C-alpha positions as a Python dict, from the first residue, in 0.01 Angstrom:
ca = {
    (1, 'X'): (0, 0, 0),
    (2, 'X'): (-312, 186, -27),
    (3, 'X'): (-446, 457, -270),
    (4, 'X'): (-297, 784, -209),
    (5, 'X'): (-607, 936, -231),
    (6, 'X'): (-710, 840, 103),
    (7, 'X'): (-546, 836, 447),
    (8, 'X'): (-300, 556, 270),
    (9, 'X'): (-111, 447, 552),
    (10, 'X'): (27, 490, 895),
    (11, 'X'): (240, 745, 1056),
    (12, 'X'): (578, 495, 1077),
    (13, 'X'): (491, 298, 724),
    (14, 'X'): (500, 607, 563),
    (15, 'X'): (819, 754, 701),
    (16, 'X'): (1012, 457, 699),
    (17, 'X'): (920, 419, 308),
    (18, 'X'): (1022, 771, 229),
    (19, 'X'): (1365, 771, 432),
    (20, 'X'): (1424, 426, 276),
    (21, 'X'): (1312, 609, -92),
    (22, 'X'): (1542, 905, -7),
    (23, 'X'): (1858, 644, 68),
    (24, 'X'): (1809, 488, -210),
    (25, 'X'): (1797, 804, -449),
    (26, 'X'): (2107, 897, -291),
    (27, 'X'): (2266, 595, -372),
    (28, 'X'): (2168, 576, -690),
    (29, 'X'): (2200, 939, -830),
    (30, 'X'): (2464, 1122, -590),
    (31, 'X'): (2651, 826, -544),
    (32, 'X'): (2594, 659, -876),
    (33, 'X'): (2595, 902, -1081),
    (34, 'X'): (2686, 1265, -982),
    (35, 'X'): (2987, 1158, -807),
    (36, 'X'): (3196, 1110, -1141),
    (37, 'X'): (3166, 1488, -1157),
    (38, 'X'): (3363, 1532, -868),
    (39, 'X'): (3597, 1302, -875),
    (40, 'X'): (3679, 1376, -1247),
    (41, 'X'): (3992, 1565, -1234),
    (42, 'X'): (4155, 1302, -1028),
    (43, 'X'): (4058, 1034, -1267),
    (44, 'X'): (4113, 1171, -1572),
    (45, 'X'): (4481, 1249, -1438),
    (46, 'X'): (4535, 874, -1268),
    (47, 'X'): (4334, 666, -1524),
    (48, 'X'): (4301, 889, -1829),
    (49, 'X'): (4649, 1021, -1930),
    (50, 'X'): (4453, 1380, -1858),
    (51, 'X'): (4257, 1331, -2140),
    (52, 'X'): (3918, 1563, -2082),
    (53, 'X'): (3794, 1362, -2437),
    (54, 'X'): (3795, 1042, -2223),
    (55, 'X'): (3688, 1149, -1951),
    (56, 'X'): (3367, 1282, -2148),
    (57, 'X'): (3306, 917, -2303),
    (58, 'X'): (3340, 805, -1926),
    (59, 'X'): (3041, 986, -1840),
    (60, 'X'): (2868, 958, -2148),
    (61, 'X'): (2860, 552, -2080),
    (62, 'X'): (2708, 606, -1722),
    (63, 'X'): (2409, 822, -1908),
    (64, 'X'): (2395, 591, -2190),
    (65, 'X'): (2361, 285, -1967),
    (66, 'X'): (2086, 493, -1773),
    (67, 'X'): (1917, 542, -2104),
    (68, 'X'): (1977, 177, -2167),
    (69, 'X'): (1818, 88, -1785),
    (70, 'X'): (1486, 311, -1859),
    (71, 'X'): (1417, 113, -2204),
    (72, 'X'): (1465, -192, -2022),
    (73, 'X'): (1265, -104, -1681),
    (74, 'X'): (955, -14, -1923),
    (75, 'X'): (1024, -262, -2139),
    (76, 'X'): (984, -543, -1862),
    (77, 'X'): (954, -355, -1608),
    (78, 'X'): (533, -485, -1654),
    (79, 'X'): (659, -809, -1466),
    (80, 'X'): (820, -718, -1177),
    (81, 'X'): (641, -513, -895),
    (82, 'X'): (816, -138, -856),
    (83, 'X'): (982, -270, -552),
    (84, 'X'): (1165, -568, -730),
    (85, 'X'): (1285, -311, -992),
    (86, 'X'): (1419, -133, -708),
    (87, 'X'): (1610, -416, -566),
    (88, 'X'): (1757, -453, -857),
    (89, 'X'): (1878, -141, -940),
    (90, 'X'): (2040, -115, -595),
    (91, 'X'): (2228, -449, -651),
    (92, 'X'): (2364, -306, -992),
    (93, 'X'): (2462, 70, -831),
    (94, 'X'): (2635, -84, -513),
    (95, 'X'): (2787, -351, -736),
    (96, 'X'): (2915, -66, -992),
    (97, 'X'): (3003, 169, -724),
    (98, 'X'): (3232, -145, -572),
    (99, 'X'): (3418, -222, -893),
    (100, 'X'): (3501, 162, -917),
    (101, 'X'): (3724, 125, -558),
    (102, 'X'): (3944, -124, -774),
    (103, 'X'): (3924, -19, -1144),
    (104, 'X'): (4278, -65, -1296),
    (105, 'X'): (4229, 134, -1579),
    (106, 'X'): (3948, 317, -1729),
    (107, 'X'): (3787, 40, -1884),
    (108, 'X'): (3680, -191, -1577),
    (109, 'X'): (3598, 213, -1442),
    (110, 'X'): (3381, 214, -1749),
    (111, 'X'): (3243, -111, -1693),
    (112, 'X'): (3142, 0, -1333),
    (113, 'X'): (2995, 321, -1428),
    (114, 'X'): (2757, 114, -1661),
    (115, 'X'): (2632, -44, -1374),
    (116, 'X'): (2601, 267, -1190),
    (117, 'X'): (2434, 376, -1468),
    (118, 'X'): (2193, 72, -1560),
    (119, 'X'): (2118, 74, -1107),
    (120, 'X'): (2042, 451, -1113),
    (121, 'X'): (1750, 367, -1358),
    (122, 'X'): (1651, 133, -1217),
    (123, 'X'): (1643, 306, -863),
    (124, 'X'): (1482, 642, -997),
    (125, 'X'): (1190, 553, -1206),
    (126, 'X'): (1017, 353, -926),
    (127, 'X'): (1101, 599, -669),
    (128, 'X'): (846, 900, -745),
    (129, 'X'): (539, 573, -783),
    (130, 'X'): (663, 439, -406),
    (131, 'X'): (705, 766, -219),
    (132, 'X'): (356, 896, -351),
    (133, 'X'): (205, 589, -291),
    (134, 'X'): (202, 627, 130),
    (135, 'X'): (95, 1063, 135),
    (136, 'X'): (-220, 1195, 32),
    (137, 'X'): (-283, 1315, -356),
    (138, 'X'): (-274, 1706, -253),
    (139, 'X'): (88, 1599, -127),
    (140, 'X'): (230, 1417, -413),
    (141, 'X'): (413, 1690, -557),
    (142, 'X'): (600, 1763, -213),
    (143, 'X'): (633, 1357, -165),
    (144, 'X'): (865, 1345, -462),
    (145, 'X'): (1046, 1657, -393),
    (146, 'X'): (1140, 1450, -48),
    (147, 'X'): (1272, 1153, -250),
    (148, 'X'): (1448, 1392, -481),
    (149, 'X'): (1633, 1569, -150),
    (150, 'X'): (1826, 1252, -137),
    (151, 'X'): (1978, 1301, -475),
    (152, 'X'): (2083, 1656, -362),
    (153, 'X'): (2194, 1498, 1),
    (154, 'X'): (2407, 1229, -187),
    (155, 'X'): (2549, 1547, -384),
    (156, 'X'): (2648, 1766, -88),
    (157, 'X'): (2807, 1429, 46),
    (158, 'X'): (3034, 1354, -211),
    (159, 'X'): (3155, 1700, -289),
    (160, 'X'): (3276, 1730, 80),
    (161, 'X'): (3354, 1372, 141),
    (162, 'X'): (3582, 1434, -205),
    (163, 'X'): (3774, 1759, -25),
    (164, 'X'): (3825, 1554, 307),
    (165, 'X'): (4004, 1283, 92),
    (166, 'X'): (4178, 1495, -75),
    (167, 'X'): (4344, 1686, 230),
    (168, 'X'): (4409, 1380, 426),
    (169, 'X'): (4613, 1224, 87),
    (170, 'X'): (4390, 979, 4),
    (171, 'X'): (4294, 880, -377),
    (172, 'X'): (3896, 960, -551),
    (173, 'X'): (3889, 549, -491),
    (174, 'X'): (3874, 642, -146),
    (175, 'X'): (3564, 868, -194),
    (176, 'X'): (3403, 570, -400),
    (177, 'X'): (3529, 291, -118),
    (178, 'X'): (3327, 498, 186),
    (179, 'X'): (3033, 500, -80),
    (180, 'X'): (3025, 157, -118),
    (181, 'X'): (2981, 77, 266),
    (182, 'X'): (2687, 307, 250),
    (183, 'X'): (2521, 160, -27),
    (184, 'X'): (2551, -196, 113),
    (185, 'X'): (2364, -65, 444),
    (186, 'X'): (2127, 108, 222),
    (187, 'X'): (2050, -253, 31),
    (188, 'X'): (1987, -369, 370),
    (189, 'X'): (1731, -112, 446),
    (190, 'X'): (1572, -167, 132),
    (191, 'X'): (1520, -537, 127),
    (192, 'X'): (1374, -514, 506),
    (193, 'X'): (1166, -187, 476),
    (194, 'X'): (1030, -200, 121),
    (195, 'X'): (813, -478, 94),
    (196, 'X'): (579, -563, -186),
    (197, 'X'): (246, -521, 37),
    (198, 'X'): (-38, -429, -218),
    (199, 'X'): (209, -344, -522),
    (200, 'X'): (81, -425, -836),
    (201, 'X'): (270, -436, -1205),
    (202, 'X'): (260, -211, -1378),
    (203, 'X'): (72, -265, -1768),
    (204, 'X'): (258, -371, -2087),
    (205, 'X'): (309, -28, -2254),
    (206, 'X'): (495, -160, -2588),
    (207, 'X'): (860, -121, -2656),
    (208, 'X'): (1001, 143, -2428),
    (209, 'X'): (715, 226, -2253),
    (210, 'X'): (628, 485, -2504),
    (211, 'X'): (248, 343, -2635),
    (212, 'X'): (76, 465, -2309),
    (213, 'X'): (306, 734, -2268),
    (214, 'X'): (186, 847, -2559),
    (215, 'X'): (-164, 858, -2444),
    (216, 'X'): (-26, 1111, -2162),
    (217, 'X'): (-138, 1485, -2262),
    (218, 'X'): (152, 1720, -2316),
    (219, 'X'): (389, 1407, -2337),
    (220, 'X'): (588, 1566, -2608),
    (221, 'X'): (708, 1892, -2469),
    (222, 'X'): (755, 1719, -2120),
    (223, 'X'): (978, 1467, -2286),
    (224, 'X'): (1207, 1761, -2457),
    (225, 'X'): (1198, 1911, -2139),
    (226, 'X'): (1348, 1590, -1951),
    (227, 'X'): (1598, 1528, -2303),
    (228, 'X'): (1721, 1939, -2223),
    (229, 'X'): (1738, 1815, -1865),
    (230, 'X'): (1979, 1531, -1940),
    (231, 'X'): (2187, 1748, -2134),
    (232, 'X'): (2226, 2001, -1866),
    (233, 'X'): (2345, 1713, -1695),
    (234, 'X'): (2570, 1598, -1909),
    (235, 'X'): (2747, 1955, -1991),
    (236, 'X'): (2703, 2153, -1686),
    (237, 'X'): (2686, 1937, -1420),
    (238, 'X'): (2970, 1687, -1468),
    (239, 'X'): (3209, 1922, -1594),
    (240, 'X'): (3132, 2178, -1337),
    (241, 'X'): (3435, 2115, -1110),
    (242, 'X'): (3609, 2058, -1463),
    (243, 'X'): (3551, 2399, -1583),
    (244, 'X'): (3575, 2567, -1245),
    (245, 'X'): (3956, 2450, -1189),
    (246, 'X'): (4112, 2459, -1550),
    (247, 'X'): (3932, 2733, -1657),
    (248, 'X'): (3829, 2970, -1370),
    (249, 'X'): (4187, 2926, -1175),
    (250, 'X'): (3902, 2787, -904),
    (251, 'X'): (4100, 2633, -604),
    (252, 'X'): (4008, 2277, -473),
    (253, 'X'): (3842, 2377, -181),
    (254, 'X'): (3662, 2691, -422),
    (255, 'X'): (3529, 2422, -647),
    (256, 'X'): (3431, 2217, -380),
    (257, 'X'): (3238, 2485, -212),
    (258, 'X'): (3098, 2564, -525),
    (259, 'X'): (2920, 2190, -584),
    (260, 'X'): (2852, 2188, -217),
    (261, 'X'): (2630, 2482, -287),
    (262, 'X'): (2433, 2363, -599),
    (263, 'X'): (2367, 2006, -374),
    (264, 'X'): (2213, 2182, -116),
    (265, 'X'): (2038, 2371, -313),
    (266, 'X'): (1912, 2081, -499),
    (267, 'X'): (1823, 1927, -180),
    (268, 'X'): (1553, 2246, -121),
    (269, 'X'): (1519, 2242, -478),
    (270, 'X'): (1307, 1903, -506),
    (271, 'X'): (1104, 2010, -220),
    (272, 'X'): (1062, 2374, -247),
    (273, 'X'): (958, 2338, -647),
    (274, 'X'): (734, 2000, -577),
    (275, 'X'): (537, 2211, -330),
    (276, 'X'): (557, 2504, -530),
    (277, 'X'): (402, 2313, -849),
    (278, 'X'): (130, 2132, -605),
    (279, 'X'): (0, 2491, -597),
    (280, 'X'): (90, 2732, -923),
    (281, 'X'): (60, 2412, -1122),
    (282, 'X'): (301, 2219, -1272),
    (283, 'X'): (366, 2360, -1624),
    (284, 'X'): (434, 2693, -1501),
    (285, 'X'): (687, 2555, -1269),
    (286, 'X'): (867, 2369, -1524),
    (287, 'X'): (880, 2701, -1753),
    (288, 'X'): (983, 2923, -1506),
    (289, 'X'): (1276, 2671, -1441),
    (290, 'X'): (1409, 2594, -1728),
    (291, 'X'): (1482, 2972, -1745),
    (292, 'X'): (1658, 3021, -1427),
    (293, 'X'): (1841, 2716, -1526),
    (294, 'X'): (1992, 2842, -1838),
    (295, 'X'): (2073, 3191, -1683),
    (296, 'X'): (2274, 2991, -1421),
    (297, 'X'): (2449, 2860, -1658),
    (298, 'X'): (2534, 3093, -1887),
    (299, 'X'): (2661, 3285, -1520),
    (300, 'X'): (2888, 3006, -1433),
    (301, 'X'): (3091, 3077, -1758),
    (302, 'X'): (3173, 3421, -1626),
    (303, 'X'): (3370, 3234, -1362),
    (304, 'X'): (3405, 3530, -1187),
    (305, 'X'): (3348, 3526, -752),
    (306, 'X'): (3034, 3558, -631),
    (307, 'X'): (2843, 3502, -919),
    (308, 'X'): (2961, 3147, -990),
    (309, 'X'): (2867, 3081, -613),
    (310, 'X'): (2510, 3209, -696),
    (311, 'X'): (2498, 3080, -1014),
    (312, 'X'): (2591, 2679, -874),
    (313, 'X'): (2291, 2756, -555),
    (314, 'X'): (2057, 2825, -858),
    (315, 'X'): (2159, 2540, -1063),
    (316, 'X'): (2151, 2345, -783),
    (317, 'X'): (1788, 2456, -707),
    (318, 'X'): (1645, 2370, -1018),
    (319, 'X'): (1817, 2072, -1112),
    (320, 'X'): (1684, 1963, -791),
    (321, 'X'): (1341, 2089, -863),
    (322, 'X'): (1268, 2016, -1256),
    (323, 'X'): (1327, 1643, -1212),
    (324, 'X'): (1085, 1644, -870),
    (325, 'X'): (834, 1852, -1106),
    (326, 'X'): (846, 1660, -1401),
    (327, 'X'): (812, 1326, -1177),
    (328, 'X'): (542, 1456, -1016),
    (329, 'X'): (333, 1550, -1350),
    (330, 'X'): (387, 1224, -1467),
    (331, 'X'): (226, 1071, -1139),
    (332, 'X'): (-75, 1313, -1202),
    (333, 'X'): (-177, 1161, -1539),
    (334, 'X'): (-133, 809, -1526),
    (335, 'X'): (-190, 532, -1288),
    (336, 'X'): (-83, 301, -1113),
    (337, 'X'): (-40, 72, -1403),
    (338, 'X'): (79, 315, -1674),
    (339, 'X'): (308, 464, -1408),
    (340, 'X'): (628, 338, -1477),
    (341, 'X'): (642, 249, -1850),
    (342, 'X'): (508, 619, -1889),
    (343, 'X'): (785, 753, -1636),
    (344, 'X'): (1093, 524, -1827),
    (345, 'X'): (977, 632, -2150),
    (346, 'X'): (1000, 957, -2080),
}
């Protein structure tokens, strides 16, 4: 592919690559990764003796293994091309998201959100470089927001693919089992639409990546900022449906509603907030929504009606949007070289 400083490609190579991009973000964050939190409840009561302490670990072994995949996409990530790394991951998340339709117990579960987790790394950190690569520079910051949309599409997905199930009688394995087929279709898309044209490695950037992110101005707030982000992630997010239910007296259908809400949101979140940083500039972007963030969430443990509603749009909105914004930055100060061993590090 060509510069994106330039007209870089045609019309059809450039929105077959970002659909393709999108898919595979969906797979490998909504699918992968988000759709634990909604299926959590179930699981913990099936697999986990309706222990919320295991259930915690569970998830904390999916983000672990993504930390895990990051150190190892910038570790040797310099000899494969961004598209390779993204076959890859897509083989571990639809392999992982398999093995969840028949986990026994919750270690094989573990096991196959480790994959999911280890695929979702692998998935994510080439995305941003490959969707940017075929839209002009001006556009970058709206590019990514596009191939973040699928993370909030994958969202909205699951949380009302996970309320169908549940009123026709069927299990969470049921809501993993449909995921699988998509992901294998998705695979197929990817290894016939993504092909290594012009992609070139990326540079050796030492262990983790972090020796040229280093070089990267402002790399040590942006990382905090991405470490906060994973947190959110890790308390808010995952438990949301959690805390909604045992806590708030929330219905099924009330929670569900609730994380239908923050993943469209998210959806307009990555674009609205890329677009939005292309022009106010990206720091300001990020500030302003780390703020909203932690107002949302401080809302949602009011769990009173309507603010929980408008407190899950406007998580939903910047989760969405802070990852898209970060991404982008990233893209702005390095190349196409440093790209990804700055990206994993971070």
């Amino acid at each position: 592919m060509s510069s994106p400083n330039d007209a870089p490609v045609s019309k059809f190579i450039m929105i077959s690559t970002l659909v393709t991009v999108v898919l595979a973000a969906a797979v490998a964050q909504g699918f992968g990764r988000f759709t634990y939190g909604v299926v959590l409840p179930d699981i913990r009561d099936d697999l986990l003796d309706g222990s919320n302490t295991l259930a915690g670990l569970l998830g904390t072994t999916n983000t672990f293994a993504y930390l895990a995949g990051t150190l190892a996409v910038a570790t040797l990530g310099p000899k494969l091309t961004l598209v390779q790394i993204l076959r890859i991951g897509m083989l571990l998340s639809v392999s992982g998201i398999t093995l969840a339709v028949f986990a026994p117990n919750g270690g094989v579960l573990s096991l196959a959100l480790l994959l999911m987790g280890l695929g979702g790394a692998a998935i994510w950190i080439p995305s941003p470089g490959l969707a940017t690569q075929v839209v002009s520079l001006r556009r970058r910051g709206l590019a990514v927001g596009v191939m973040g949309a699928g993370v909030g599409t994958g969202i909205v997905w699951s949380g009302q693919l996970a309320s169908i199930v549940e009123d026709q009688g069927r299990t969470w394995r049921s809501v993993y089992g449909v995921h699988a087929i998509v992901g294998i279709a998705v695979l197929v898309l990817v290894l016939i639409i993504l092909r290594s044209r012009t992609d070139t490695r990326g540079s050796s950037g030492g262990f983790g990546g972090f020796g040229v992110l280093s070089q990267m101005p402002g790399w040590r707030p942006l990382t905090a900022c991405y470490a906060s982000y994973g947190f959110g992630y890790l308390l808010v997010v995952a438990f949301l449906i959690a805390r909604l239910e045992d806590d708030s007296g929330f219905t099924s259908s009330q929670s569900s509603a609730a994380f239908t809400a923050f993943g469209i949101c998210s959806i307009l979140g990555g674009i609205s907030l890329g677009r939005v940083s292309d022009v106010v500039g990206r720091r300001r972007t990020l500030s302003g929504g780390f703020a909203l963030y932690a107002t949302c969430a401080l809302l949602i443990l009011t769990g009173a009606q309507p603010w929980v509603y408008v407190a899950s749009a406007g998580l939903g909105l910047t989760f969405g949007g802070l990852a898209t914004v970060i991404a982008a930055y990233i893209v702005d100060n390095t190349d196409a070289l440093t790209y990804g061993p700055s990206y994993a590090a971070a």
